[in-house]
Short mmCIF file of C-alpha atoms in Angstrom, two decimals:
data_model
loop_
_atom_site.label_atom_id
_atom_site.label_comp_id
_atom_site.label_asym_id
_atom_site.label_seq_id
_atom_site.Cartn_x
_atom_site.Cartn_y
_atom_site.Cartn_z
CA MET A 125 37.90 8.10 34.60
CA ALA A 126 40.17 8.85 37.57
CA LYS A 127 41.14 12.51 37.80
CA LYS A 128 44.61 11.67 39.44
CA LEU A 129 47.02 8.92 38.72
CA SER A 130 47.32 8.39 42.47
CA ASP A 131 43.73 7.15 42.42
CA ILE A 132 44.18 4.58 39.66
CA LEU A 133 47.63 3.50 41.02
CA ARG A 134 45.83 2.14 44.07
CA GLU A 135 44.30 -0.28 41.63
CA TRP A 136 47.61 -1.39 40.58
CA ASP A 137 48.72 -1.94 44.28
CA GLY A 138 45.91 -4.56 44.31
CA LEU A 139 46.97 -6.20 41.09
CA THR A 140 50.60 -6.47 42.29
CA LYS A 141 49.40 -8.36 45.28
CA LYS A 142 47.10 -10.54 43.29
CA HIS A 143 49.68 -11.55 40.39
CA ARG A 144 52.73 -11.13 42.49
CA GLU A 145 54.13 -14.54 41.45
CA HIS A 146 53.81 -13.79 37.73
CA LEU A 147 55.23 -10.31 38.14
CA VAL A 148 58.31 -11.50 39.88
CA LYS A 149 58.80 -14.43 37.67
CA HIS A 150 58.86 -12.40 34.65
CA LYS A 151 60.76 -9.46 36.07
CA PHE A 152 57.96 -7.19 35.45
CA SER A 153 59.01 -3.59 35.71
CA ASN A 154 57.28 -1.38 38.22
CA LYS A 155 59.12 1.83 37.13
CA PHE A 156 56.07 3.35 35.40
CA ALA A 157 54.24 3.33 38.81
CA VAL A 158 57.07 4.79 40.89
CA VAL A 159 57.56 7.52 38.37
CA SER A 160 53.86 8.29 37.94
CA LYS A 161 53.53 8.94 41.83
CA ASP A 162 55.44 12.22 40.95
CA ILE A 163 52.95 13.37 38.19
CA ASP A 164 50.11 14.42 40.35
CA GLY A 165 52.37 16.88 42.21
CA LEU A 166 53.99 18.15 39.01
CA LEU A 167 50.55 18.56 37.55
CA ASP A 168 49.34 20.64 40.43
CA ASP A 169 52.50 22.77 40.09
CA TYR A 170 51.92 23.26 36.47
CA LYS A 171 48.28 24.16 36.82
CA THR A 172 49.07 26.60 39.84
CA TYR A 173 51.81 28.39 37.70
CA THR A 174 49.80 28.47 34.60
CA LYS A 175 47.11 30.35 36.62
CA LEU A 176 49.60 32.57 38.20
CA VAL A 177 51.27 33.33 34.77
CA GLY A 178 47.77 34.34 33.50
CA GLU A 179 47.09 36.62 36.40
CA GLN A 180 50.56 38.29 36.21
CA GLY A 181 50.34 38.62 32.49
CA LYS A 182 47.01 40.69 33.17
CA VAL A 183 49.05 43.02 35.50
CA VAL A 184 51.84 43.52 33.01
CA ASP A 185 49.29 44.31 30.27
CA SER A 186 47.40 46.83 32.56
CA ILE A 187 50.66 48.68 33.11
CA LYS A 188 51.40 48.59 29.36
CA LEU A 189 48.01 50.27 28.87
CA GLN A 190 48.88 53.09 31.48
CA VAL A 191 52.30 53.56 29.57
CA LEU A 192 50.50 54.05 26.37
CA ALA A 193 48.00 56.40 28.06
CA GLN A 194 50.97 58.39 29.37
CA ALA A 195 52.59 58.50 26.02
CA ALA A 196 49.28 59.72 24.72
CA ALA A 197 49.01 62.39 27.20
CA LEU A 198 52.44 63.68 26.42
CA GLY A 199 51.61 63.75 22.81
CA LYS A 200 48.51 66.06 23.60
CA LYS A 201 50.85 68.30 25.48
CA LEU A 202 53.29 68.47 22.64
CA LYS A 203 50.58 69.38 20.30
CA ALA A 204 49.21 72.04 22.48
CA ARG A 205 52.63 73.60 22.97
CA LEU A 206 52.60 77.09 21.43
CA ILE A 207 56.28 77.66 21.12
CA ALA A 208 56.97 74.42 19.26
CA THR A 209 57.30 74.51 15.50
CA LYS A 210 55.15 72.35 13.35
CA LYS A 211 58.12 70.04 12.44
CA GLU A 212 59.01 69.59 15.99
CA LYS A 213 55.50 68.34 16.70
CA GLU A 214 55.34 65.94 13.90
CA GLU A 215 58.95 64.58 14.64
CA GLY A 216 58.06 64.42 18.60
CA LEU A 217 54.69 62.67 18.02
CA ALA A 218 56.49 60.23 15.57
CA SER A 219 59.17 59.53 18.29
CA LEU A 220 56.40 58.91 20.91
CA ASP A 221 54.55 56.72 18.26
CA ASP A 222 57.72 54.52 17.72
CA PHE A 223 58.10 53.93 21.56
CA CYS A 224 54.28 53.01 21.68
CA LYS A 225 54.95 50.52 18.98
CA CYS A 226 57.56 48.73 20.93
CA ILE A 227 54.99 48.19 23.51
CA THR A 228 52.22 46.91 21.17
CA HIS A 229 54.63 44.92 19.26
CA GLU A 230 53.67 46.64 16.11
CA SER A 231 57.42 47.36 15.62
CA TYR A 232 60.22 44.88 16.58
CA GLU A 233 59.50 43.30 19.93
CA VAL A 234 61.08 44.82 22.84
CA ASP A 235 61.36 43.04 26.16
CA PRO A 236 59.02 45.09 28.76
CA LYS A 237 61.91 45.13 31.28
CA LEU A 238 63.95 47.15 28.69
CA LEU A 239 61.29 49.75 27.73
CA GLY A 240 62.89 52.09 30.46
CA LYS A 241 66.04 51.94 28.43
CA GLU A 242 64.10 52.80 25.28
CA TRP A 243 62.67 55.79 27.09
CA VAL A 244 66.21 57.00 28.16
CA GLU A 245 67.28 56.70 24.52
CA LEU A 246 64.17 58.69 23.49
CA TRP A 247 65.11 61.47 25.97
CA LYS A 248 68.64 61.46 25.03
CA GLU A 249 67.65 61.82 21.38
CA SER A 250 65.21 64.48 22.10
CA LYS A 251 67.79 66.51 24.10
CA GLY A 252 69.80 67.20 20.91
CA LYS A 253 67.21 67.24 18.16
CA ASN A 254 63.82 68.25 19.51
CA LYS A 255 63.75 70.92 22.31
CA ALA A 256 59.91 70.85 22.32
CA LEU A 257 59.74 67.20 23.02
CA ASN A 258 62.63 67.31 25.45
CA ALA A 259 60.86 70.10 27.50
CA ILE A 260 57.81 67.83 27.61
CA LEU A 261 59.68 64.86 28.66
CA LEU A 262 61.58 66.70 31.28
CA ASP A 263 58.39 68.01 32.65
CA ASP A 264 56.82 64.48 33.01
CA SER A 265 57.04 62.76 36.36
CA LYS A 266 54.76 59.65 35.69
CA MET A 267 56.54 57.63 32.90
CA VAL A 268 59.74 56.72 34.55
CA PRO A 269 57.98 55.17 37.56
CA LEU A 270 55.51 53.41 35.32
CA LEU A 271 58.20 51.92 33.41
CA LYS A 272 60.02 50.88 36.60
CA LYS A 273 56.87 49.07 37.75
CA LEU A 274 56.42 47.52 34.41
CA ALA A 275 60.03 46.06 34.59
CA ASP A 276 59.31 44.69 38.05
CA GLU A 277 56.32 43.12 37.27
CA SER A 278 57.63 41.75 34.03
CA ARG A 279 60.45 40.19 36.03
CA LYS A 280 57.71 38.46 38.28
CA TYR A 281 56.00 37.23 35.00
CA ASP A 282 59.31 35.80 33.59
CA GLY A 283 59.90 34.03 37.01
CA LEU A 284 56.65 32.38 37.08
CA ALA A 285 56.84 31.43 33.39
CA ALA A 286 60.05 29.75 34.04
CA LYS A 287 58.56 27.80 36.99
CA GLN A 288 55.65 26.89 34.59
CA GLY A 289 57.99 25.69 32.02
CA THR A 290 60.18 23.62 34.32
CA ALA A 291 57.02 21.76 35.53
CA ASN A 292 55.83 21.15 32.07
CA ALA A 293 59.29 20.02 30.81
CA LEU A 294 59.41 17.59 33.76
CA LEU A 295 55.87 16.37 33.14
CA ASN A 296 56.71 15.64 29.37
CA ARG A 297 60.08 14.08 30.29
CA LYS A 298 58.68 11.69 32.85
CA THR A 299 55.68 10.87 30.79
CA ASP A 300 57.37 10.50 27.32
CA LEU A 301 60.98 9.15 28.31
CA GLU A 302 60.06 7.02 31.27
CA ILE A 303 56.52 6.03 31.82
CA LYS A 304 55.14 5.40 28.42
CA PRO A 305 58.23 3.33 27.32
CA ASP A 306 58.10 1.30 30.58
CA ILE A 307 54.25 0.54 29.86
CA ALA A 308 55.10 -0.50 26.32
CA ARG A 309 57.85 -2.85 27.43
CA ASN A 310 55.61 -4.31 30.06
CA ILE A 311 52.62 -4.75 27.58
CA LYS A 312 55.13 -6.66 25.16
CA SER A 313 56.46 -8.98 28.12
CA LEU A 314 52.94 -10.10 28.75
CA SER A 315 52.94 -12.37 25.81
CA LYS A 316 55.40 -14.68 27.67
CA TRP A 317 52.83 -15.35 30.65
CA GLU A 318 51.41 -18.59 30.70
CA ASP A 319 48.40 -17.41 32.79
CA ARG A 320 46.61 -15.71 29.85
CA LYS A 321 43.82 -14.56 32.17
CA ALA A 322 46.20 -12.69 34.52
CA ALA A 323 48.22 -11.34 31.54
CA GLU A 324 44.95 -9.83 29.96
CA GLU A 325 43.96 -8.38 33.17
CA VAL A 326 47.44 -6.60 33.82
CA SER A 327 47.31 -5.57 30.08
CA ALA A 328 43.81 -3.97 30.41
CA PHE A 329 45.14 -2.01 33.46
CA LEU A 330 48.15 -0.77 31.60
CA LYS A 331 46.20 0.39 28.61
CA ASN A 332 43.68 2.08 30.84
CA PHE A 333 46.37 3.69 32.89
CA GLU A 334 47.95 5.11 29.63
CA LYS A 335 44.70 6.54 28.52
CA THR A 336 44.34 8.16 31.85
CA LEU A 337 47.82 9.51 31.66
CA ASN A 338 47.15 11.08 28.20
CA VAL A 339 43.78 12.52 29.63
CA VAL A 340 45.44 13.96 32.94
CA ILE A 341 48.63 15.38 31.00
CA PHE A 342 46.78 16.64 27.98
#
């Protein structure tokens, strides 16, 4: 089985020369072959972006873990704060836990790019409601840079995912809306060929080509 459609299309070039008289006479469509020449390139793009999306996803997940670790460190500082009341500690830890749930999606899902905004909201709320937590957050110098880095890397991820989606959409559109219908019409038209041997040879190629297309795409 050919790994690339371009490999099997070379066989079609030979068949077009061999059966040119019948192809012209019956106005056989060559659209499937013309469109298929773009598939290998699109498939390479899709595979490339799929790999990059996977790698970038690991980068984003790594930073999320660092954010969670920093939140845990702040929680430990809050627990150890001598001048904080029991209520301040409990409420502060609950607030940090709610923020962490935004990252782990245990709560409503929050776009990683917006976690910086969530942190600002947490800081604003602590300023008026929990002096102990507010003091801990004010003293922290790591969380904001981490959240900025997370936002930047998440934007890169979204950009790669968009390109992956575009390549995938083009693959499916060309395959399902242009190539397969053209192959089906061509196979149906072969019933009108007087030379049954030639018709069977072209039909066998088209069916094999469609099988190869399904393997390559899926």
